[in-house]
Tab-separated table of C-alpha atoms in Angstrom:
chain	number	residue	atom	x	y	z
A	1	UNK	CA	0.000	0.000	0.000
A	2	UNK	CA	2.701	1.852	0.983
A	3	UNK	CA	4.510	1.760	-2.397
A	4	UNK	CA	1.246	2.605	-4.253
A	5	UNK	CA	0.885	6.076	-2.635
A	6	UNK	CA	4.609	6.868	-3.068
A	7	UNK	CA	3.611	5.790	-6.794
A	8	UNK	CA	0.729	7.922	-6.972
A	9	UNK	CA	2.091	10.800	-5.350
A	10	UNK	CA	5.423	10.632	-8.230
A	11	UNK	CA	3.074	10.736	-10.622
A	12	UNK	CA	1.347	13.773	-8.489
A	13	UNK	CA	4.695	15.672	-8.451
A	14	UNK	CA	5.770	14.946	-12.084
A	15	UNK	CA	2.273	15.788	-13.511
A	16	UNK	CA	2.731	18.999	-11.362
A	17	UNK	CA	5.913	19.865	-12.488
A	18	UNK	CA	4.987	19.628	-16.055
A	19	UNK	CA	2.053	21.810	-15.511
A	20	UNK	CA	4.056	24.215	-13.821
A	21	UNK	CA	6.545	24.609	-16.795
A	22	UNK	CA	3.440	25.159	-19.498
A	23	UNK	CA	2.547	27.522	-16.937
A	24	UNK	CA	6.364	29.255	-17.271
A	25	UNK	CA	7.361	28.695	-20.341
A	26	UNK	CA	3.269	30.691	-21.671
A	27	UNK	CA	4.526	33.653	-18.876
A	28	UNK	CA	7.768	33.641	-20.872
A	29	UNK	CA	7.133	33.377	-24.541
A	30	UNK	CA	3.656	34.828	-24.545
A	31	UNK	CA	2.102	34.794	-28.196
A	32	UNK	CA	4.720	31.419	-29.270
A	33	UNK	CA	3.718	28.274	-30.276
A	34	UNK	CA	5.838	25.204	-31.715
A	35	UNK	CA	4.111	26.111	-34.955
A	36	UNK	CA	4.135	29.790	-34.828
A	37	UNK	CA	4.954	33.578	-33.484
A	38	UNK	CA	2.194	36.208	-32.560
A	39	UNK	CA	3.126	39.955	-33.479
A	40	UNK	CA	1.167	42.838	-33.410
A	41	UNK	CA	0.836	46.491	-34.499
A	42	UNK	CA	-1.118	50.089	-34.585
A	43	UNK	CA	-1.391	51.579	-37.695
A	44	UNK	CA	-4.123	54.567	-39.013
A	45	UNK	CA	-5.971	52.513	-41.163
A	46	UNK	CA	-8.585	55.115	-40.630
A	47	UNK	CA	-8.295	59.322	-40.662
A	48	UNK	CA	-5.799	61.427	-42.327
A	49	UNK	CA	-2.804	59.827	-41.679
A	50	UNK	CA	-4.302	56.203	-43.473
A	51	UNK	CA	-2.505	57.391	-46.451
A	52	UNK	CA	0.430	55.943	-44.405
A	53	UNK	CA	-1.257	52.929	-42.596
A	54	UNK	CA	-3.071	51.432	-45.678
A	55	UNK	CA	0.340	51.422	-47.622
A	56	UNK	CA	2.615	50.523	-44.742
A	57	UNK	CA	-0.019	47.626	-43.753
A	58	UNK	CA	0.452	45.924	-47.437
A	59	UNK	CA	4.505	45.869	-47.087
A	60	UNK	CA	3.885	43.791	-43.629
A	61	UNK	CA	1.422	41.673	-44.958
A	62	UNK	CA	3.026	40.886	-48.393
A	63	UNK	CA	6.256	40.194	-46.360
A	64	UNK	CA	4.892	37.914	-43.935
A	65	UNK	CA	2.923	36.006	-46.932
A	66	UNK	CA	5.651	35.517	-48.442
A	67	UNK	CA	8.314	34.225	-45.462
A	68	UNK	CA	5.259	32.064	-44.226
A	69	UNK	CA	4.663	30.880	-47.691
A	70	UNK	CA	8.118	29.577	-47.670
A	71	UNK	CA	7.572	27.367	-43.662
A	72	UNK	CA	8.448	30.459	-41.769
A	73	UNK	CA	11.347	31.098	-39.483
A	74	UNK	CA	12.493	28.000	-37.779
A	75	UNK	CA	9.296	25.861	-39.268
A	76	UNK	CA	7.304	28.958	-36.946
A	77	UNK	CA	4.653	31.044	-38.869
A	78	UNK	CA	4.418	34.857	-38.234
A	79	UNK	CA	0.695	35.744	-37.095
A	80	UNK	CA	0.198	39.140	-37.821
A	81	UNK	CA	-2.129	41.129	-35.545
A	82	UNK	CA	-3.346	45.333	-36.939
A	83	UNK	CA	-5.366	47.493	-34.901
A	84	UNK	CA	-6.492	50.566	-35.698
A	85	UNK	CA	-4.459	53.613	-33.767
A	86	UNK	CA	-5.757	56.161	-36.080
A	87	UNK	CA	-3.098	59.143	-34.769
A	88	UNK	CA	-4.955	59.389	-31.417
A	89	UNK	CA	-2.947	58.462	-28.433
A	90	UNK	CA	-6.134	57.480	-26.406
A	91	UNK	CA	-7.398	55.486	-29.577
A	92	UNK	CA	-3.212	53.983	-29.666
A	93	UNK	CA	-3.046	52.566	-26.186
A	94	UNK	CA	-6.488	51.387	-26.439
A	95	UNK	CA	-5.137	49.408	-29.669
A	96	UNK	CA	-1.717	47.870	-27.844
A	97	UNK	CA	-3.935	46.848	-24.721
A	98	UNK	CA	-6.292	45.038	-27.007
A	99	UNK	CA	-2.622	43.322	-28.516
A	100	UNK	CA	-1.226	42.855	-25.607
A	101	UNK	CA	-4.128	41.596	-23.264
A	102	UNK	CA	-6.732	39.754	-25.176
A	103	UNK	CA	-4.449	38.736	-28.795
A	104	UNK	CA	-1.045	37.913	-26.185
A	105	UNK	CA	1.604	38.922	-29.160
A	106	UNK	CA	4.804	38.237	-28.323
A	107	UNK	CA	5.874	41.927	-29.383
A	108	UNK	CA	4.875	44.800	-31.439
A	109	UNK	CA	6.702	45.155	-34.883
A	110	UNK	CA	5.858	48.110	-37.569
A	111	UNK	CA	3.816	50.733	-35.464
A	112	UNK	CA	3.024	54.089	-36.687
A	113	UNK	CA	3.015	57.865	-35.205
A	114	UNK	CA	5.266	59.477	-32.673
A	115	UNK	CA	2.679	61.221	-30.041
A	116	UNK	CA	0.595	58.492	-29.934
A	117	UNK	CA	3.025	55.544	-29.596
A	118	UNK	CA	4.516	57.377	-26.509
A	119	UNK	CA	1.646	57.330	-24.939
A	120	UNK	CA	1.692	53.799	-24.833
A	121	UNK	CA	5.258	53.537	-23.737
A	122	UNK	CA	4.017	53.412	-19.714
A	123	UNK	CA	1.793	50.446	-20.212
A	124	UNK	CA	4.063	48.482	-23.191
A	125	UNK	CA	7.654	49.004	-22.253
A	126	UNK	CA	7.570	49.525	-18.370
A	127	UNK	CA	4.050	47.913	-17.721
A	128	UNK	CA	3.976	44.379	-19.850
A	129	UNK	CA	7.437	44.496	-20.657
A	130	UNK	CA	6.989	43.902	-24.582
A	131	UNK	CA	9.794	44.479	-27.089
A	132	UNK	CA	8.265	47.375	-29.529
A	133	UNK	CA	10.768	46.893	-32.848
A	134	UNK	CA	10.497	49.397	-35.893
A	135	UNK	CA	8.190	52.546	-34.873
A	136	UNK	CA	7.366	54.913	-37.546
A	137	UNK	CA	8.307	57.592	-35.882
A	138	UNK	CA	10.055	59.022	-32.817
A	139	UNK	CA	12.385	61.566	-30.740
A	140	UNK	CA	15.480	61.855	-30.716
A	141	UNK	CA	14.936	61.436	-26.596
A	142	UNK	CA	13.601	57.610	-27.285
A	143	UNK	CA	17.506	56.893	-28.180
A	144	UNK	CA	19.571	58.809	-26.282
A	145	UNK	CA	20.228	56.988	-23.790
A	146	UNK	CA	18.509	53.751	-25.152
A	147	UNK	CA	15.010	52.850	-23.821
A	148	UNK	CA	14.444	49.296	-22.310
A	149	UNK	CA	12.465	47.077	-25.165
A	150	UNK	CA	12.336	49.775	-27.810
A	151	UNK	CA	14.110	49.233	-31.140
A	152	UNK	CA	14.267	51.012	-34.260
A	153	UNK	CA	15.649	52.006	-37.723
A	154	UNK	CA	13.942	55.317	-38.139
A	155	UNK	CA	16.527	58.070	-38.587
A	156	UNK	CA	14.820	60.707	-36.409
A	157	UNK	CA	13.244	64.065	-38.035
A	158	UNK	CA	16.093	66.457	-36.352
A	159	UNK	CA	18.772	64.491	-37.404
A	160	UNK	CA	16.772	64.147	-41.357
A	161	UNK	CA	16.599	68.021	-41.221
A	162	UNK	CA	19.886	69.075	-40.438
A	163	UNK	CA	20.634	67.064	-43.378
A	164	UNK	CA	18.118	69.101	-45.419
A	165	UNK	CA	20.131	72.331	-44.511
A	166	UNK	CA	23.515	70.809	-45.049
A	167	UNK	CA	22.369	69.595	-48.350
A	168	UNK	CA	20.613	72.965	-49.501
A	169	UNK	CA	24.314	74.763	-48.505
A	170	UNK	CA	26.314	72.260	-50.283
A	171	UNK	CA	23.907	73.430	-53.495
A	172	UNK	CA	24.989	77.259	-52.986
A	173	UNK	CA	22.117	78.574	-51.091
A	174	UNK	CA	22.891	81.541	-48.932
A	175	UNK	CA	18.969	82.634	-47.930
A	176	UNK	CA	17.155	79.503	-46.568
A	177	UNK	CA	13.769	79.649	-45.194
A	178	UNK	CA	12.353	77.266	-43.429
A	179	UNK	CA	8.602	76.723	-43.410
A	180	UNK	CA	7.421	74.462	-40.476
A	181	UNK	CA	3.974	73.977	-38.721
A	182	UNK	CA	3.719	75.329	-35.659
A	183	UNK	CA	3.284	72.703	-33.018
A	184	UNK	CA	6.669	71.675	-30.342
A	185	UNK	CA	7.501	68.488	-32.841
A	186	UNK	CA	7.555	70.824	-35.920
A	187	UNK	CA	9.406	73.458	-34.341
A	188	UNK	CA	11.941	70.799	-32.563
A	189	UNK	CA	12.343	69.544	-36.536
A	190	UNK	CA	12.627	72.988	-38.223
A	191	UNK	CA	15.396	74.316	-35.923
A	192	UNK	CA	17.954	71.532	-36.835
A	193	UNK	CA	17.963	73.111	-40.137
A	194	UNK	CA	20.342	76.170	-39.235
A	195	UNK	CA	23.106	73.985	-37.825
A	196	UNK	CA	23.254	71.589	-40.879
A	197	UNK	CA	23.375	74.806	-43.037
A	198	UNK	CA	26.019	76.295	-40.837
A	199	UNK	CA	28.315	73.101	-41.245
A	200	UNK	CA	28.994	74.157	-44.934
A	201	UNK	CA	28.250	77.926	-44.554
A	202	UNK	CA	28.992	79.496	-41.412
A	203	UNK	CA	27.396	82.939	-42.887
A	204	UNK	CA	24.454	81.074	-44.337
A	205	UNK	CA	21.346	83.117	-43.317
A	206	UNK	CA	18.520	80.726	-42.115
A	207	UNK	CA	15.172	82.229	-41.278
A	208	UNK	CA	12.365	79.661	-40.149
A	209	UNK	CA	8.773	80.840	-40.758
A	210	UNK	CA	5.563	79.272	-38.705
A	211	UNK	CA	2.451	78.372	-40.063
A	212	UNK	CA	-0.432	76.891	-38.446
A	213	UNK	CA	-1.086	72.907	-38.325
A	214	UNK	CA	-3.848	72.549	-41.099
A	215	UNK	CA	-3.621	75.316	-43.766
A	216	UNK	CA	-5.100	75.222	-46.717
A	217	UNK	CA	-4.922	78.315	-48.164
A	218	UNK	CA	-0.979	78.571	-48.637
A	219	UNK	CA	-1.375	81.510	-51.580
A	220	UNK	CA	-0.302	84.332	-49.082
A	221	UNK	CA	1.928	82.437	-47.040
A	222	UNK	CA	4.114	81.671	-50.723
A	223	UNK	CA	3.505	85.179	-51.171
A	224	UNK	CA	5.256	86.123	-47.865
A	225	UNK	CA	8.043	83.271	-48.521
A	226	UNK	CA	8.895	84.628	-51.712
A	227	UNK	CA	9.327	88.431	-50.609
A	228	UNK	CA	12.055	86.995	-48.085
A	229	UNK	CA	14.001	86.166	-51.618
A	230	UNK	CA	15.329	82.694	-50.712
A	231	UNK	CA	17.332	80.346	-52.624
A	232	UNK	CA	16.237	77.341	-51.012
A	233	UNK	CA	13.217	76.590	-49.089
A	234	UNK	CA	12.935	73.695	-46.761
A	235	UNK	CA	9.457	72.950	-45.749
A	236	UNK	CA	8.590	70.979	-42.312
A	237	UNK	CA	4.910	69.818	-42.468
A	238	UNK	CA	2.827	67.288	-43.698
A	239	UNK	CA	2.308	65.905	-47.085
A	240	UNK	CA	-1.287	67.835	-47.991
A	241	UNK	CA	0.922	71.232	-46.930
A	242	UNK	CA	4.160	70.378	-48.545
A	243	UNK	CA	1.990	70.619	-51.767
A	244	UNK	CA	-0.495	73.396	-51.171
A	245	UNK	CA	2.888	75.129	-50.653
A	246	UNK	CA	4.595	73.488	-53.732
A	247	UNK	CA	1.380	74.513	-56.036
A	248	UNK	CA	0.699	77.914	-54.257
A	249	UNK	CA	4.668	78.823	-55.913
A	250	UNK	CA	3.276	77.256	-59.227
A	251	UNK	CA	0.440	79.559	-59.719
A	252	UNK	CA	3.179	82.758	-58.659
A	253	UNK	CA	5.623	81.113	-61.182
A	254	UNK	CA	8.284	81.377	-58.634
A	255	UNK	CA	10.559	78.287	-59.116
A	256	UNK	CA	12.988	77.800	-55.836
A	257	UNK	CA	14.239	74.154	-54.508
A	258	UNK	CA	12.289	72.766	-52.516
A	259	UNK	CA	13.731	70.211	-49.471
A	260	UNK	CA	11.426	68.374	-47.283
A	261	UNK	CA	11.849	65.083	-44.825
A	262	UNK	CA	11.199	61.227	-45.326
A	263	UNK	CA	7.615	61.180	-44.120
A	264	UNK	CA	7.019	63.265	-47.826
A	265	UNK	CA	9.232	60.873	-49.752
A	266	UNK	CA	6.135	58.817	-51.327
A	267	UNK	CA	4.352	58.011	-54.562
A	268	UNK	CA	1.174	60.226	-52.987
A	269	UNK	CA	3.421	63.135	-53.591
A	270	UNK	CA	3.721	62.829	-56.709
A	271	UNK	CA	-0.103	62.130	-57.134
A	272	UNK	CA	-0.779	65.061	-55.590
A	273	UNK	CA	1.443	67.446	-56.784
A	274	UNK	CA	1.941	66.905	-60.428
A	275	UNK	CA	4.349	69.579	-62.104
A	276	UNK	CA	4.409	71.671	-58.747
A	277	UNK	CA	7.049	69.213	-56.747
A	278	UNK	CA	9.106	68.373	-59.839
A	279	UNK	CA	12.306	69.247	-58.581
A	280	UNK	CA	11.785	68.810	-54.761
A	281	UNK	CA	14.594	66.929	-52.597
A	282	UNK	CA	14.190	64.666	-49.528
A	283	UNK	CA	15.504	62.507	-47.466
A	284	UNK	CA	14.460	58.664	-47.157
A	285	UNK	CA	15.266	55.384	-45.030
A	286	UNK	CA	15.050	53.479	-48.054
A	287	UNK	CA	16.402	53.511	-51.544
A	288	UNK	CA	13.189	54.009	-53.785
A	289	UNK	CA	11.164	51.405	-54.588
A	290	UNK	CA	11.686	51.508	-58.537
A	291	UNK	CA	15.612	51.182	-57.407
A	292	UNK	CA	17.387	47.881	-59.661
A	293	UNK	CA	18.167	45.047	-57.374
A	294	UNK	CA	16.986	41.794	-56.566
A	295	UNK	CA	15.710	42.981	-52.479
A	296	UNK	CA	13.666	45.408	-54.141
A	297	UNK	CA	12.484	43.262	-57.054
A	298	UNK	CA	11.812	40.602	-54.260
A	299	UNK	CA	9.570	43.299	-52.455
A	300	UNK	CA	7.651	44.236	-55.851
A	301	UNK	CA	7.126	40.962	-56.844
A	302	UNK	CA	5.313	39.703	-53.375
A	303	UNK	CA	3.502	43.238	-53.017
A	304	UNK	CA	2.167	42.176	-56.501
A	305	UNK	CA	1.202	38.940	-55.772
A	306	UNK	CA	-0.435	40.235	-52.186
A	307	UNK	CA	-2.310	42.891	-54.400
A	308	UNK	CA	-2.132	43.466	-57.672
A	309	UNK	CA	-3.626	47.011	-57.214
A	310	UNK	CA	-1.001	47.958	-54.684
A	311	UNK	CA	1.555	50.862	-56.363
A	312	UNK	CA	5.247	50.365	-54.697
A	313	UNK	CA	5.918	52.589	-52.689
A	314	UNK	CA	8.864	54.111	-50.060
A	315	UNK	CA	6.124	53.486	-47.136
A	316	UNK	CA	5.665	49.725	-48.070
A	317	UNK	CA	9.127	49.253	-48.919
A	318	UNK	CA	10.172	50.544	-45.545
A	319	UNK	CA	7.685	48.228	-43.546
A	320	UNK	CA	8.678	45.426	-45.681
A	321	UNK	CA	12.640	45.859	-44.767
A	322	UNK	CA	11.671	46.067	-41.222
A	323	UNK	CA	9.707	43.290	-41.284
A	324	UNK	CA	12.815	41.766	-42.684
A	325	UNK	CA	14.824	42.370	-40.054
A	326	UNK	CA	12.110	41.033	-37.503
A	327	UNK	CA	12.320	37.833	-39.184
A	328	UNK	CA	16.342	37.425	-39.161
A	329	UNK	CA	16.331	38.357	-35.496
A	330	UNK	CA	14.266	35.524	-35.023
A	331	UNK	CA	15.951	33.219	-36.677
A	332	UNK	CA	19.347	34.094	-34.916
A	333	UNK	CA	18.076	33.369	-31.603
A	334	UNK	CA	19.562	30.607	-29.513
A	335	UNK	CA	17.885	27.951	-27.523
A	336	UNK	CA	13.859	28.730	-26.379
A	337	UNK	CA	12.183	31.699	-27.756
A	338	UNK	CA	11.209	34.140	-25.276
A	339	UNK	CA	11.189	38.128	-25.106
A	340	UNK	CA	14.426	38.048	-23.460
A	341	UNK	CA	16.306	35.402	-25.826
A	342	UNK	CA	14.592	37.798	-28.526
A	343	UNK	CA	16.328	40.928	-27.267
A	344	UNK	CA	19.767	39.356	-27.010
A	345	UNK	CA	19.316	38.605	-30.833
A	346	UNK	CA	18.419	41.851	-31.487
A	347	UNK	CA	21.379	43.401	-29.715
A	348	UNK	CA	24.001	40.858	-30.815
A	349	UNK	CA	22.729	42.315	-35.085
A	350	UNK	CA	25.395	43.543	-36.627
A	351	UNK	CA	25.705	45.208	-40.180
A	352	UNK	CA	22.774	43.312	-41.110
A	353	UNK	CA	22.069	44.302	-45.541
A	354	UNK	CA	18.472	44.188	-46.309
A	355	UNK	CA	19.960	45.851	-49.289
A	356	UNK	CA	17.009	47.972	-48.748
A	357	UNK	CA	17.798	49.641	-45.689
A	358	UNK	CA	21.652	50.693	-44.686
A	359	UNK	CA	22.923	48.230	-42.709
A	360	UNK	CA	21.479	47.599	-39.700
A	361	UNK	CA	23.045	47.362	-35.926
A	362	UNK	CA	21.657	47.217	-32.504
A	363	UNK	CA	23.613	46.869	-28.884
A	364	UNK	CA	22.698	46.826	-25.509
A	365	UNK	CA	23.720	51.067	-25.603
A	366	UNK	CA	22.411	51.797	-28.992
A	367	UNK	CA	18.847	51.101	-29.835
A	368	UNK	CA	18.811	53.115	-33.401
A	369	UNK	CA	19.930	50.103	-35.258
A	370	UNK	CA	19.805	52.804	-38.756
A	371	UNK	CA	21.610	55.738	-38.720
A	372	UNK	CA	21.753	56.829	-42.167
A	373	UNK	CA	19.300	58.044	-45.192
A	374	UNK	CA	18.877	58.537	-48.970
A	375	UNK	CA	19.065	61.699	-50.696
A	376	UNK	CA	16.484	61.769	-53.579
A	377	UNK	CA	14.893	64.090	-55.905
A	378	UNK	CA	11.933	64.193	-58.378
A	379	UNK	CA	12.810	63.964	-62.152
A	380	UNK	CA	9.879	63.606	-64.590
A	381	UNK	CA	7.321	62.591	-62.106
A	382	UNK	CA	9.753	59.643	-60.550
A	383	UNK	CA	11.359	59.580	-57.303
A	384	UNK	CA	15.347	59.315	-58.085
A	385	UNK	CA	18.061	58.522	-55.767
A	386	UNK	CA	21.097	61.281	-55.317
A	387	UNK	CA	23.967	59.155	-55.260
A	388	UNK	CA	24.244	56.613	-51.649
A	389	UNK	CA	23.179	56.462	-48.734
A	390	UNK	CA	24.681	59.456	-46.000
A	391	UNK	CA	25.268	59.846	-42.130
A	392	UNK	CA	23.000	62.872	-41.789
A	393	UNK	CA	24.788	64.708	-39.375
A	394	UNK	CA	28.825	63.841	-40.671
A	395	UNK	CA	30.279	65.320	-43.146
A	396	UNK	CA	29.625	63.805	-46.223
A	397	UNK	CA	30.188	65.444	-49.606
């Protein structure tokens, strides 16, 4: 009888034990299965600002359809979970609670907007303790010093501007203006632009000129811009702005360069625009997405495929190349997948090509894993690329 219970009660203790590590190993690797990985994101797939979403939201997908179509990473399928953030930080952590509580993704990859995804940081980073990987988006105060479970590529806005100034110096002018929207992230942007002149020019005169978030009527304010007599104008504001700007110099037939930053480096541009932004320069975190190579060809060929309808575009291209570099983090972990074998992947990639991107590297101290951008301009109605890829804030030629 004796030896029965002792029986009984092993089987008790092993039974327990097992239970107890499917009870560990779900707190660890919340979101992972044998067969597959749970990832999540906000985008504004509604609002102003789905212009961005809709587009970023088929590079993700066609990515993911592809890599699963193919077994995966590691015979694991990538579940992709999109919620709605709109631009609204209420509407945003509303979105990654609904992720993170009731869908249980093991991290957020390819979220959108800067305001709004800080609001969430509290609850996601500090709260829950999920890795967030590839915001669109961000401060240069998310970076420096690194953040605890936030990764990303995006070359911030102050660093993309200075560039803007540098590069409108280095093309002779001596009178920039620089027309920027008036809220703190605009102005924050706008004032970079002096210094990166200054780097070429020290007697460059810079002159930044606020407008009000949500103009429409830009005819005096090119009116105004134009009386300042400036050889280069670099404009800090959204896309619908950068061309009622663009257009309102059309109808003046006033031709001056025009310089804006990344988020304004996409096919809806050129939509929009027409003959008014032939000639304008930006900066992007991609090469374009009619660039000749086989990444790129890769990317247009699956975005096809996902939906025929689907133009390339910078926006895609950018979430697919992040996407990208989800899926090789993943595969260079070692041993169990959890959050925190995940990180250690992520901060042990180095000089990682998506051919796409510039190479890519994060460490435990530096969380921007992309530091560099493309210079391109508009030719005929096409994006172009301006020779390669630059450190925005170095001295490059």
């Amino acid at each position: 009888m004796k030896k029965i219970f002792l029986g009984i009660l092993m089987v008790f203790m092993f039974i327990t034990a097992c239970n107890g590590k499917e009870v560990s190993n779900k707190e660890n690797a919340p979101g992972v299965t044998k067969d597959t990985v749970k990832i999540g994101a906000w985008l504004p797939l509604t609002g102003p600002a789905a212009v961005y979403g809709n587009t970023q939201r088929a590079g993700i997908e066609a990515y993911f359809e592809m890599l699963n179509s193919k077994g995966g990473v590691k015979n694991r399928k990538i579940e992709f979970k999109i919620e709605d953030g709109g631009r609204d930080p209420q509407q945003t952590v509303a979105a990654a609670k609904k992720l993170i509580g009731r869908d249980n993704v093991f991290a957020i990859v390819n979220s959108f907007g800067t305001a709004n995804t800080e609001a969430t940081f509290s609850y996601v980073l500090d709260e829950q303790n999920v890795p967030v990987l590839n915001v669109f988006g961000g401060l240069l105060s998310w970076w420096e010093p690194a953040r605890s479970n936030l990764y990303g590529v995006m070359v911030p806005y102050e660093d993309q501007t200075f560039a803007l100034g540098r590069w409108a110096a280095k093309e002779g002018a001596k009178n920039i203006l620089v027309v920027h929207n008036d809220p703190a992230v605009y102005v924050a942007e706008a004032e970079m632009v002096p210094p990166g002149a200054k780097t070429v020019d020290p007697n460059v005169e810079v002159n930044l000129m606020p407008v009000k978030l949500g103009t429409t009527d830009y005819t005096p304010i090119a009116l105004n811009a134009v009386n300042s007599k400036p050889d280069a104008i670099v404009l800090v504001q959204p896309i619908d702005e950068v061309v009622a700007f663009a257009k309102a110099l059309e109808r003046q037939n006033v031709k001056i360069p025009l310089y804006t930053f990344a988020a304004n480096v996409i096919q809806d541009t050129l939509k929009l625009g027409g003959n008014a932004v032939d000639g304008l320069r930006g900066v992007s975190w991609t090469v374009p997405p009619t660039h000749d190579s086989p990444a790129v060809e890769e990317y247009r060929e699956a975005l096809k495929k996902h939906d025929p309808k689907s133009i390339p575009d910078f926006q895609s291209l950018y979430t697919w190349a992040e996407s990208k570099i989800f899926a090789e983090v993943l595969n260079q972990v070692e041993g169990d997948l959890t959050r925190e074998s995940f990180i250690k992947a992520l901060e042990n990639l180095k000089d990682y090509k998506t051919d796409i991107l510039p190479p890519v590297t994060f460490s435990a101290e530096n969380h921007m894993g992309g530091t560099a951008v493309q210079r391109v301009i508009v030719e005929n109605g096409k994006w172009k690329a301006v020779g390669d890829f630059i450190e925005p804030t170095s001295y490059w030629d």
